[in-house]
mmCIF file of C-alpha atoms in Angstrom:
data_model
loop_
_atom_site.group_PDB
_atom_site.id
_atom_site.type_symbol
_atom_site.label_atom_id
_atom_site.label_comp_id
_atom_site.label_asym_id
_atom_site.label_seq_id
_atom_site.Cartn_x
_atom_site.Cartn_y
_atom_site.Cartn_z
ATOM 1 C CA MET A 658 136.520 121.407 123.770
ATOM 2 C CA ALA A 659 133.659 119.035 122.902
ATOM 3 C CA SER A 660 134.618 115.384 122.751
ATOM 4 C CA ARG A 661 134.933 113.496 119.498
ATOM 5 C CA VAL A 662 131.758 111.791 118.237
ATOM 6 C CA ARG A 663 131.977 108.244 116.910
ATOM 7 C CA VAL A 664 129.323 107.311 114.336
ATOM 8 C CA TRP A 665 128.798 103.886 112.783
ATOM 9 C CA LEU A 666 127.113 103.256 109.428
ATOM 10 C CA ASN A 667 126.420 99.572 108.801
ATOM 11 C CA ARG A 668 125.801 97.948 105.422
ATOM 12 C CA THR A 669 124.206 100.702 103.377
ATOM 13 C CA TYR A 670 124.083 102.284 99.925
ATOM 14 C CA ALA A 671 127.030 103.982 98.259
ATOM 15 C CA GLU A 672 125.495 107.472 98.375
ATOM 16 C CA ASN A 673 126.078 107.568 102.115
ATOM 17 C CA VAL A 674 129.617 108.727 101.383
ATOM 18 C CA PHE A 675 127.999 112.162 101.217
ATOM 19 C CA PHE A 676 126.324 111.564 104.581
ATOM 20 C CA MET A 677 129.814 110.926 105.954
ATOM 21 C CA ASP A 678 131.190 114.069 104.301
ATOM 22 C CA GLN A 679 128.516 116.204 105.926
ATOM 23 C CA LEU A 680 129.201 114.760 109.377
ATOM 24 C CA ARG A 681 132.859 115.684 109.023
ATOM 25 C CA SER A 682 132.057 119.200 107.784
ATOM 26 C CA ASN A 683 129.572 119.948 110.579
ATOM 27 C CA PRO A 684 129.043 123.638 111.404
ATOM 28 C CA GLN A 685 130.218 123.145 115.026
ATOM 29 C CA ARG A 686 133.541 121.839 113.655
ATOM 30 C CA ARG A 687 133.268 118.992 116.105
ATOM 31 C CA ALA A 688 135.608 116.062 115.543
ATOM 32 C CA VAL A 689 133.744 113.089 114.070
ATOM 33 C CA GLU A 690 135.160 109.603 113.678
ATOM 34 C CA ILE A 691 133.248 107.343 111.303
ATOM 35 C CA HIS A 692 133.182 103.567 111.465
ATOM 36 C CA ALA A 693 131.746 101.757 108.432
ATOM 37 C CA THR A 694 130.979 98.102 107.732
ATOM 38 C CA HIS A 695 129.792 96.442 104.554
ATOM 39 C CA GLY A 696 129.615 93.117 102.760
ATOM 40 C CA ASP A 697 131.196 94.512 99.587
ATOM 41 C CA PRO A 698 134.926 95.281 99.927
ATOM 42 C CA ASP A 699 134.632 97.817 97.117
ATOM 43 C CA SER A 700 131.851 99.881 98.700
ATOM 44 C CA PRO A 701 132.991 103.521 98.883
ATOM 45 C CA VAL A 702 131.527 103.877 102.388
ATOM 46 C CA LEU A 703 134.441 101.765 103.628
ATOM 47 C CA ALA A 704 136.701 104.769 103.025
ATOM 48 C CA ALA A 705 135.908 105.762 106.599
ATOM 49 C CA ASP A 706 138.155 106.328 109.603
ATOM 50 C CA THR A 707 137.793 102.659 110.534
ATOM 51 C CA ALA A 708 136.229 99.920 108.439
ATOM 52 C CA ALA A 709 135.424 96.226 108.635
ATOM 53 C CA MET A 710 133.830 93.570 106.467
ATOM 54 C CA GLU A 711 130.494 92.286 107.754
ATOM 55 C CA PRO A 712 130.016 88.532 108.183
ATOM 56 C CA ASP A 713 127.616 86.922 105.723
ATOM 57 C CA GLY A 714 124.632 84.795 106.550
ATOM 58 C CA LEU A 715 123.820 86.145 110.007
ATOM 59 C CA SER A 716 120.229 85.853 111.178
ATOM 60 C CA PRO A 717 118.644 89.115 112.433
ATOM 61 C CA ALA A 718 119.196 87.995 116.036
ATOM 62 C CA ALA A 719 122.830 87.104 115.377
ATOM 63 C CA TYR A 720 123.324 90.417 113.591
ATOM 64 C CA VAL A 721 122.113 92.274 116.686
ATOM 65 C CA GLU A 722 124.808 90.514 118.710
ATOM 66 C CA TYR A 723 127.376 91.432 116.064
ATOM 67 C CA ALA A 724 126.184 95.057 116.144
ATOM 68 C CA LEU A 725 126.411 95.277 119.932
ATOM 69 C CA ASP A 726 129.962 93.942 119.748
ATOM 70 C CA GLN A 727 130.893 96.524 117.086
ATOM 71 C CA CYS A 728 129.508 99.321 119.246
ATOM 72 C CA ALA A 729 131.533 98.143 122.238
ATOM 73 C CA ARG A 730 134.747 97.595 120.251
ATOM 74 C CA HIS A 731 134.630 101.000 118.586
ATOM 75 C CA SER A 732 133.014 103.036 121.402
ATOM 76 C CA VAL A 733 130.209 104.040 119.037
ATOM 77 C CA ASP A 734 128.180 107.041 120.191
ATOM 78 C CA VAL A 735 125.607 106.997 117.377
ATOM 79 C CA PHE A 736 124.659 104.015 115.202
ATOM 80 C CA VAL A 737 122.810 104.586 111.885
ATOM 81 C CA PRO A 738 121.359 101.133 111.079
ATOM 82 C CA VAL A 739 120.087 100.235 107.618
ATOM 83 C CA LEU A 740 120.582 96.477 107.342
ATOM 84 C CA HIS A 741 118.365 94.598 109.864
ATOM 85 C CA GLN A 742 116.961 97.889 111.110
ATOM 86 C CA GLN A 743 113.822 96.319 112.576
ATOM 87 C CA ALA A 744 115.728 93.771 114.662
ATOM 88 C CA ILE A 745 118.184 96.420 115.850
ATOM 89 C CA VAL A 746 115.616 98.989 117.005
ATOM 90 C CA ALA A 747 113.833 96.264 118.961
ATOM 91 C CA HIS A 748 116.986 96.193 121.142
ATOM 92 C CA ARG A 749 117.321 99.951 121.592
ATOM 93 C CA ALA A 750 117.657 99.556 125.367
ATOM 94 C CA ASP A 751 120.581 97.141 124.937
ATOM 95 C CA PHE A 752 122.403 99.625 122.714
ATOM 96 C CA ALA A 753 121.654 102.459 125.151
ATOM 97 C CA ALA A 754 123.131 100.362 127.977
ATOM 98 C CA ALA A 755 126.287 100.049 125.860
ATOM 99 C CA GLY A 756 126.403 103.841 125.455
ATOM 100 C CA THR A 757 125.156 103.897 121.853
ATOM 101 C CA ALA A 758 122.198 105.917 120.580
ATOM 102 C CA LEU A 759 120.297 104.525 117.586
ATOM 103 C CA LEU A 760 119.609 107.025 114.832
ATOM 104 C CA ALA A 761 116.444 105.235 113.726
ATOM 105 C CA PRO A 762 112.686 105.433 114.320
ATOM 106 C CA SER A 763 110.699 103.607 116.970
ATOM 107 C CA VAL A 764 110.258 99.854 116.632
ATOM 108 C CA GLU A 765 106.521 100.363 116.079
ATOM 109 C CA ALA A 766 107.115 102.777 113.201
ATOM 110 C CA VAL A 767 109.628 100.509 111.492
ATOM 111 C CA ALA A 768 107.171 97.608 111.744
ATOM 112 C CA VAL A 769 104.343 99.607 110.153
ATOM 113 C CA PHE A 770 106.404 100.715 107.168
ATOM 114 C CA GLN A 771 108.145 97.411 106.492
ATOM 115 C CA ASP A 772 104.998 96.318 104.663
ATOM 116 C CA LYS A 773 103.593 98.714 102.077
ATOM 117 C CA ALA A 774 100.023 97.430 102.329
ATOM 118 C CA THR A 775 100.026 97.913 106.091
ATOM 119 C CA ALA A 776 101.572 101.352 105.580
ATOM 120 C CA TYR A 777 98.916 102.449 103.079
ATOM 121 C CA GLN A 778 96.116 101.365 105.399
ATOM 122 C CA ALA A 779 97.719 103.144 108.344
ATOM 123 C CA VAL A 780 98.383 106.490 106.653
ATOM 124 C CA GLN A 781 94.964 106.485 104.999
ATOM 125 C CA ALA A 782 93.435 106.144 108.465
ATOM 126 C CA VAL A 783 95.088 109.423 109.553
ATOM 127 C CA GLY A 784 93.877 111.273 106.465
ATOM 128 C CA VAL A 785 96.770 111.036 103.984
ATOM 129 C CA PRO A 786 95.647 110.157 100.430
ATOM 130 C CA VAL A 787 97.011 106.964 98.861
ATOM 131 C CA PRO A 788 96.555 105.569 95.333
ATOM 132 C CA PRO A 789 94.158 102.704 94.677
ATOM 133 C CA TRP A 790 95.997 99.436 95.286
ATOM 134 C CA TRP A 791 95.516 95.686 95.308
ATOM 135 C CA ARG A 792 97.590 93.115 97.161
ATOM 136 C CA VAL A 793 98.073 90.132 94.858
ATOM 137 C CA ARG A 794 99.510 86.689 95.442
ATOM 138 C CA THR A 795 98.009 84.704 92.556
ATOM 139 C CA PRO A 796 97.736 85.119 88.773
ATOM 140 C CA GLU A 797 93.967 85.477 89.091
ATOM 141 C CA GLU A 798 94.318 88.335 91.601
ATOM 142 C CA LEU A 799 96.829 90.041 89.328
ATOM 143 C CA LEU A 800 94.557 89.840 86.281
ATOM 144 C CA ALA A 801 91.576 91.153 88.244
ATOM 145 C CA ALA A 802 93.577 94.125 89.536
ATOM 146 C CA VAL A 803 94.932 94.987 86.089
ATOM 147 C CA ASP A 804 91.490 94.707 84.497
ATOM 148 C CA SER A 805 90.064 97.073 87.106
ATOM 149 C CA LEU A 806 92.798 99.646 86.626
ATOM 150 C CA GLU A 807 92.661 99.530 82.841
ATOM 151 C CA ALA A 808 88.877 99.872 82.912
ATOM 152 C CA ASP A 809 89.399 103.234 84.625
ATOM 153 C CA GLY A 810 91.995 104.297 82.053
ATOM 154 C CA HIS A 811 95.127 103.654 84.129
ATOM 155 C CA ARG A 812 98.322 101.800 83.332
ATOM 156 C CA ALA A 813 99.039 99.108 85.912
ATOM 157 C CA CYS A 814 102.340 98.553 87.671
ATOM 158 C CA PHE A 815 103.476 96.420 90.577
ATOM 159 C CA LYS A 816 106.182 96.300 93.237
ATOM 160 C CA PRO A 817 106.972 94.002 96.153
ATOM 161 C CA ALA A 818 104.846 94.588 99.241
ATOM 162 C CA ALA A 819 108.085 94.656 101.222
ATOM 163 C CA GLY A 820 111.274 96.116 99.817
ATOM 164 C CA ALA A 821 113.376 99.227 99.420
ATOM 165 C CA GLY A 822 113.907 101.607 96.557
ATOM 166 C CA GLY A 823 112.777 100.606 93.074
ATOM 167 C CA VAL A 824 113.775 96.938 93.422
ATOM 168 C CA GLY A 825 111.136 94.747 91.750
ATOM 169 C CA PHE A 826 109.131 97.640 90.275
ATOM 170 C CA ARG A 827 107.612 96.837 86.868
ATOM 171 C CA VAL A 828 105.072 98.422 84.538
ATOM 172 C CA LEU A 829 102.624 95.991 82.953
ATOM 173 C CA THR A 830 101.819 96.087 79.262
ATOM 174 C CA ARG A 831 99.657 93.941 76.978
ATOM 175 C CA THR A 832 102.079 94.457 74.098
ATOM 176 C CA PRO A 833 103.464 91.033 73.048
ATOM 177 C CA PHE A 834 107.135 90.400 73.717
ATOM 178 C CA SER A 835 109.141 91.452 70.661
ATOM 179 C CA MET A 836 112.385 93.039 69.545
ATOM 180 C CA MET A 837 110.995 96.291 70.934
ATOM 181 C CA HIS A 838 111.768 94.916 74.401
ATOM 182 C CA LEU A 839 115.327 93.987 73.387
ATOM 183 C CA ASN A 840 116.413 97.128 71.553
ATOM 184 C CA GLY A 841 117.949 100.017 73.451
ATOM 185 C CA PHE A 842 118.315 100.093 77.212
ATOM 186 C CA PRO A 843 116.450 97.685 79.511
ATOM 187 C CA SER A 844 112.933 98.886 80.288
ATOM 188 C CA PRO A 845 110.725 98.404 83.359
ATOM 189 C CA HIS A 846 107.863 97.430 81.017
ATOM 190 C CA VAL A 847 106.979 93.715 81.013
ATOM 191 C CA PRO A 848 104.223 91.923 79.065
ATOM 192 C CA LEU A 849 101.339 90.873 81.312
ATOM 193 C CA ASP A 850 101.078 87.398 79.783
ATOM 194 C CA LEU A 851 104.715 86.625 80.597
ATOM 195 C CA VAL A 852 104.253 87.771 84.187
ATOM 196 C CA VAL A 853 101.162 85.590 84.597
ATOM 197 C CA GLU A 854 102.991 82.588 83.142
ATOM 198 C CA ALA A 855 105.975 83.155 85.438
ATOM 199 C CA MET A 856 103.649 83.296 88.452
ATOM 200 C CA ARG A 857 102.041 79.990 87.423
ATOM 201 C CA GLN A 858 105.382 78.250 87.028
ATOM 202 C CA THR A 859 107.129 79.439 90.189
ATOM 203 C CA ASP A 860 107.175 77.740 93.567
ATOM 204 C CA GLU A 861 108.220 80.994 95.234
ATOM 205 C CA PRO A 862 105.567 82.997 97.088
ATOM 206 C CA VAL A 863 104.433 86.181 95.360
ATOM 207 C CA ASP A 864 103.409 89.229 97.397
ATOM 208 C CA TRP A 865 102.967 92.321 95.245
ATOM 209 C CA LEU A 866 101.084 95.589 95.333
ATOM 210 C CA VAL A 867 99.395 96.475 92.054
ATOM 211 C CA MET A 868 98.477 100.118 91.490
ATOM 212 C CA PRO A 869 98.232 102.740 88.751
ATOM 213 C CA ARG A 870 101.434 104.174 87.332
ATOM 214 C CA LEU A 871 101.671 107.488 89.168
ATOM 215 C CA ALA A 872 102.688 110.683 87.397
ATOM 216 C CA GLU A 873 105.564 113.051 88.090
ATOM 217 C CA PRO A 874 106.605 115.196 89.763
ATOM 218 C CA GLU A 875 107.923 112.844 92.414
ATOM 219 C CA VAL A 876 108.551 114.652 95.676
ATOM 220 C CA SER A 877 110.725 113.095 98.383
ATOM 221 C CA VAL A 878 110.252 114.917 101.673
ATOM 222 C CA ASP A 879 113.250 114.538 103.977
ATOM 223 C CA CYS A 880 112.081 114.784 107.581
ATOM 224 C CA LEU A 881 114.056 115.223 110.775
ATOM 225 C CA THR A 882 111.993 114.392 113.850
ATOM 226 C CA GLY A 883 113.179 114.427 117.447
ATOM 227 C CA PRO A 884 112.595 111.561 119.877
ATOM 228 C CA ASP A 885 109.916 113.813 121.383
ATOM 229 C CA GLY A 886 107.917 113.360 118.164
ATOM 230 C CA ARG A 887 108.278 116.977 116.998
ATOM 231 C CA VAL A 888 109.416 117.581 113.421
ATOM 232 C CA ARG A 889 112.449 119.875 113.199
ATOM 233 C CA MET A 890 112.814 119.781 109.408
ATOM 234 C CA ALA A 891 110.675 118.881 106.398
ATOM 235 C CA VAL A 892 112.037 119.804 102.955
ATOM 236 C CA GLY A 893 110.861 118.337 99.666
ATOM 237 C CA ARG A 894 113.189 117.349 96.849
ATOM 238 C CA THR A 895 111.379 117.351 93.517
ATOM 239 C CA LYS A 896 112.109 115.087 90.566
ATOM 240 C CA ASN A 897 110.685 115.576 87.086
ATOM 241 C CA GLY A 898 112.722 113.769 84.447
ATOM 242 C CA ARG A 899 116.320 114.903 84.816
ATOM 243 C CA ARG A 900 115.328 118.083 86.601
ATOM 244 C CA ARG A 901 115.676 118.231 90.368
ATOM 245 C CA GLY A 902 114.584 120.984 92.704
ATOM 246 C CA PHE A 903 113.329 121.818 96.181
ATOM 247 C CA THR A 904 109.931 122.696 97.597
ATOM 248 C CA LEU A 905 108.281 123.780 100.833
ATOM 249 C CA HIS A 906 104.767 123.701 99.368
ATOM 250 C CA PRO A 907 102.178 122.599 101.943
ATOM 251 C CA SER A 908 100.607 120.040 99.577
ATOM 252 C CA TRP A 909 103.728 117.895 100.043
ATOM 253 C CA ILE A 910 105.100 119.083 103.371
ATOM 254 C CA GLU A 911 101.953 118.925 105.517
ATOM 255 C CA PRO A 912 101.083 115.248 104.846
ATOM 256 C CA ALA A 913 104.749 114.315 105.383
ATOM 257 C CA ARG A 914 104.812 116.106 108.748
ATOM 258 C CA LEU A 915 101.549 114.414 109.704
ATOM 259 C CA ILE A 916 102.971 110.954 108.928
ATOM 260 C CA ALA A 917 106.261 111.638 110.741
ATOM 261 C CA GLU A 918 104.525 112.848 113.884
ATOM 262 C CA ALA A 919 101.651 110.355 113.899
ATOM 263 C CA PHE A 920 103.833 107.249 113.591
ATOM 264 C CA GLY A 921 106.944 108.122 115.599
ATOM 265 C CA LEU A 922 109.258 108.432 112.603
ATOM 266 C CA HIS A 923 112.105 109.732 114.724
ATOM 267 C CA TYR A 924 115.342 111.088 113.290
ATOM 268 C CA LEU A 925 115.869 110.953 109.498
ATOM 269 C CA THR A 926 113.150 109.536 107.287
ATOM 270 C CA ASN A 927 112.071 110.029 103.703
ATOM 271 C CA ILE A 928 108.437 110.221 102.606
ATOM 272 C CA GLN A 929 107.705 110.044 98.878
ATOM 273 C CA PHE A 930 104.719 111.330 96.912
ATOM 274 C CA ARG A 931 103.581 111.312 93.299
ATOM 275 C CA MET A 932 100.514 112.557 91.463
ATOM 276 C CA PHE A 933 97.311 110.581 90.981
ATOM 277 C CA GLY A 934 95.260 112.810 88.725
ATOM 278 C CA ASP A 935 95.409 116.268 90.290
ATOM 279 C CA GLU A 936 96.139 115.020 93.814
ATOM 280 C CA PRO A 937 99.463 114.240 95.520
ATOM 281 C CA VAL A 938 99.325 110.727 97.006
ATOM 282 C CA LEU A 939 101.724 108.759 99.140
ATOM 283 C CA MET A 940 104.066 106.474 97.212
ATOM 284 C CA ASP A 941 106.451 105.175 99.891
ATOM 285 C CA VAL A 942 107.892 105.789 103.355
ATOM 286 C CA ASN A 943 111.551 105.027 104.053
ATOM 287 C CA THR A 944 112.467 104.719 107.728
ATOM 288 C CA ARG A 945 116.084 105.654 106.992
ATOM 289 C CA PRO A 946 118.001 108.604 105.548
ATOM 290 C CA ALA A 947 117.505 108.936 101.803
ATOM 291 C CA GLY A 948 120.388 108.488 99.396
ATOM 292 C CA GLY A 949 119.794 112.015 98.088
ATOM 293 C CA LEU A 950 119.658 113.644 101.532
ATOM 294 C CA HIS A 951 123.001 115.359 100.963
ATOM 295 C CA GLN A 952 121.424 117.437 98.188
ATOM 296 C CA LEU A 953 119.818 119.615 100.887
ATOM 297 C CA ALA A 954 123.305 121.080 101.378
ATOM 298 C CA GLN A 955 122.507 123.257 98.367
ATOM 299 C CA CYS A 956 119.888 124.933 100.579
ATOM 300 C CA GLY A 957 122.347 125.367 103.433
ATOM 301 C CA VAL A 958 121.016 122.437 105.501
ATOM 302 C CA ASN A 959 123.251 119.805 107.096
ATOM 303 C CA ALA A 960 120.595 117.246 108.058
ATOM 304 C CA PRO A 961 122.961 114.356 108.981
ATOM 305 C CA TRP A 962 124.752 116.410 111.622
ATOM 306 C CA ALA A 963 121.481 117.774 113.041
ATOM 307 C CA ALA A 964 120.231 114.198 113.397
ATOM 308 C CA VAL A 965 123.384 113.175 115.244
ATOM 309 C CA GLN A 966 122.922 116.138 117.575
ATOM 310 C CA LEU A 967 119.369 115.027 118.389
ATOM 311 C CA ALA A 968 120.559 111.465 118.974
ATOM 312 C CA LEU A 969 123.112 112.837 121.444
ATOM 313 C CA GLY A 970 120.397 114.748 123.295
ATOM 314 C CA GLU A 971 121.374 118.162 121.893
ATOM 315 C CA GLU A 972 118.627 120.471 120.645
ATOM 316 C CA THR A 973 118.849 121.752 117.062
ATOM 317 C CA GLY A 974 115.821 123.997 116.832
ATOM 318 C CA GLU A 975 113.884 124.262 113.579
ATOM 319 C CA LEU A 976 115.849 123.670 110.386
ATOM 320 C CA VAL A 977 114.282 125.822 107.681
ATOM 321 C CA PRO A 978 116.261 126.762 104.556
ATOM 322 C CA ALA A 979 116.833 130.500 104.289
ATOM 323 C CA ALA A 980 116.242 130.073 100.549
ATOM 324 C CA LEU A 981 115.635 127.184 98.171
ATOM 325 C CA ALA A 982 118.472 126.530 95.755
ATOM 326 C CA PRO A 983 117.942 126.646 91.962
ATOM 327 C CA ASP A 984 117.013 123.526 90.023
ATOM 328 C CA TYR A 985 119.808 121.074 89.285
ATOM 329 C CA THR A 986 120.557 117.639 87.866
ATOM 330 C CA VAL A 987 122.537 114.688 89.230
ATOM 331 C CA VAL A 988 125.622 113.177 87.610
ATOM 332 C CA ALA A 989 128.004 110.398 88.636
ATOM 333 C CA GLY A 990 131.463 111.107 89.983
ATOM 334 C CA PRO A 991 134.470 109.105 91.221
ATOM 335 C CA ARG A 992 135.026 108.257 94.876
ATOM 336 C CA PRO A 993 138.002 106.439 96.439
ATOM 337 C CA VAL A 994 137.612 102.895 97.756
ATOM 338 C CA ARG A 995 139.552 100.979 100.368
ATOM 339 C CA PRO A 996 142.076 98.282 99.487
ATOM 340 C CA VAL A 997 140.471 94.859 99.744
ATOM 341 C CA SER A 998 142.599 93.970 102.788
ATOM 342 C CA LEU A 999 140.475 94.930 105.785
ATOM 343 C CA PRO A 1000 140.335 95.982 108.540
ATOM 344 C CA GLN A 1001 142.467 99.000 107.765
ATOM 345 C CA GLN A 1002 142.711 102.140 109.831
ATOM 346 C CA ARG A 1003 143.299 105.676 108.683
ATOM 347 C CA THR A 1004 146.889 106.845 109.228
ATOM 348 C CA ASP A 1005 148.571 110.216 109.038
ATOM 349 C CA ALA A 1006 149.763 109.358 105.550
ATOM 350 C CA PRO A 1007 147.662 110.840 102.731
ATOM 351 C CA ALA A 1008 145.088 108.552 101.194
ATOM 352 C CA PRO A 1009 146.152 106.958 97.901
ATOM 353 C CA ALA A 1010 145.037 108.949 94.890
ATOM 354 C CA LEU A 1011 142.706 107.560 92.297
ATOM 355 C CA THR A 1012 144.284 106.192 89.127
ATOM 356 C CA PRO A 1013 145.252 109.211 86.982
ATOM 357 C CA THR A 1014 143.131 109.805 83.928
ATOM 358 C CA LEU A 1015 143.972 111.546 80.679
ATOM 359 C CA PRO A 1016 143.476 115.312 80.857
ATOM 360 C CA ALA A 1017 140.247 116.559 79.391
ATOM 361 C CA VAL A 1018 140.527 118.342 76.063
ATOM 362 C CA PRO A 1019 138.759 121.717 76.207
ATOM 363 C CA ALA A 1020 136.063 122.302 73.632
ATOM 364 C CA PRO A 1021 136.764 124.951 71.000
ATOM 365 C CA ALA A 1022 135.622 128.387 72.085
ATOM 366 C CA ALA A 1023 133.268 128.626 69.130
ATOM 367 C CA GLU A 1024 131.524 125.334 69.860
ATOM 368 C CA VAL A 1025 127.781 125.773 69.660
ATOM 369 C CA GLY A 1026 125.828 125.117 72.866
ATOM 370 C CA ALA A 1027 128.766 125.493 75.248
ATOM 371 C CA VAL A 1028 127.628 126.560 78.717
ATOM 372 C CA PRO A 1029 130.062 127.766 81.383
ATOM 373 C CA ALA A 1030 130.067 125.799 84.670
ATOM 374 C CA THR A 1031 129.120 128.525 87.127
ATOM 375 C CA GLY A 1032 126.707 129.291 89.889
ATOM 376 C CA PRO A 1033 125.054 126.556 91.929
ATOM 377 C CA ALA A 1034 127.084 123.786 90.271
ATOM 378 C CA SER A 1035 130.257 124.976 91.939
ATOM 379 C CA ALA A 1036 128.430 125.394 95.262
ATOM 380 C CA ALA A 1037 127.155 121.837 95.017
ATOM 381 C CA ALA A 1038 130.651 120.531 94.341
ATOM 382 C CA SER A 1039 132.040 122.322 97.394
ATOM 383 C CA ALA A 1040 129.295 120.753 99.513
ATOM 384 C CA GLY A 1041 130.402 117.294 98.370
ATOM 385 C CA ALA A 1042 127.180 116.644 96.471
ATOM 386 C CA SER A 1043 127.362 114.691 93.239
ATOM 387 C CA SER A 1044 125.220 117.174 91.356
ATOM 388 C CA ALA A 1045 125.462 119.967 88.818
ATOM 389 C CA ALA A 1046 123.143 122.906 88.425
ATOM 390 C CA ILE A 1047 120.993 123.597 85.382
ATOM 391 C CA ALA A 1048 119.028 126.699 84.612
ATOM 392 C CA PRO A 1049 115.629 126.897 86.287
ATOM 393 C CA ALA A 1050 112.546 126.514 84.127
#
């Protein structure tokens, strides 16, 4: 019988509970023990086999020492680093000496994609289209970039040159601040004059990329690449409003494969595109597993487990979906959390149930617009994905 695999996920996003689910439900039925650490005691990822709170305020170098100690204490076979990824991969040899494989790209690749301006220059040099962009640090540079974009009929937006996800993303408008900005839900739109004034008043350094607001669909290509540099999987997840879907169209897949292979984006990475006019262009490269990676389960793909296999030196072969699942949408759902008192280990006793809720009242049979919950929605639920299917267009 194959030995148990111990996997550690450090401070990461809540959606990685599905990553954990897929490791446990691997097709080889191999025993997996998951260790999780986080700075938030209420993070659902702490509902792992073992869990610990991470110390606050560690420098990257000190965090590496902490991580090496965690790997030794918990006999970690595979470490999936998100926090301080760049510092950790720079010490890959130290982790290997401790018996731990890092499920993360090469140190050179992480360095390239830490900075979006550097990333755009690099991928453009290998032939992947990027949108027009300006790096701005002053109010004058911001105004010049916006003027140039608006002269060509584009709406300007900006985001931090370094950062993850949509943190700091804003769309610039010349509409004066008014009740329009205060009514309804918060909007990413901000008046240009207020942004310029804030830049002039702050003592903090500003380092933004200004570019045109790109159009949907947004396509996130999840790639699995071996340490030999060969891509084993590249599947696109499409987003257009609420609607989600999957694609293997070459216009998205081929540039993603090119980037993954050219820059040593080993293991699980996520490469995002949007439309600039009629052309797909690169939007961002994430050197980590995407939060929505688990949605590939609807196509019969268990990417987290395949990545762990590669990290352990086991070959997976090509991962190509036999068929693409129907379109779907994503909804929130409850997940258990650990008690605040940590560390706490899993025992043979059943986990405490969530607080009971009132039973749902079924809608009357004659209610107009009622749609039965069938088909892919139930398949998604059984795969542990927080999604529900909707009819394809």
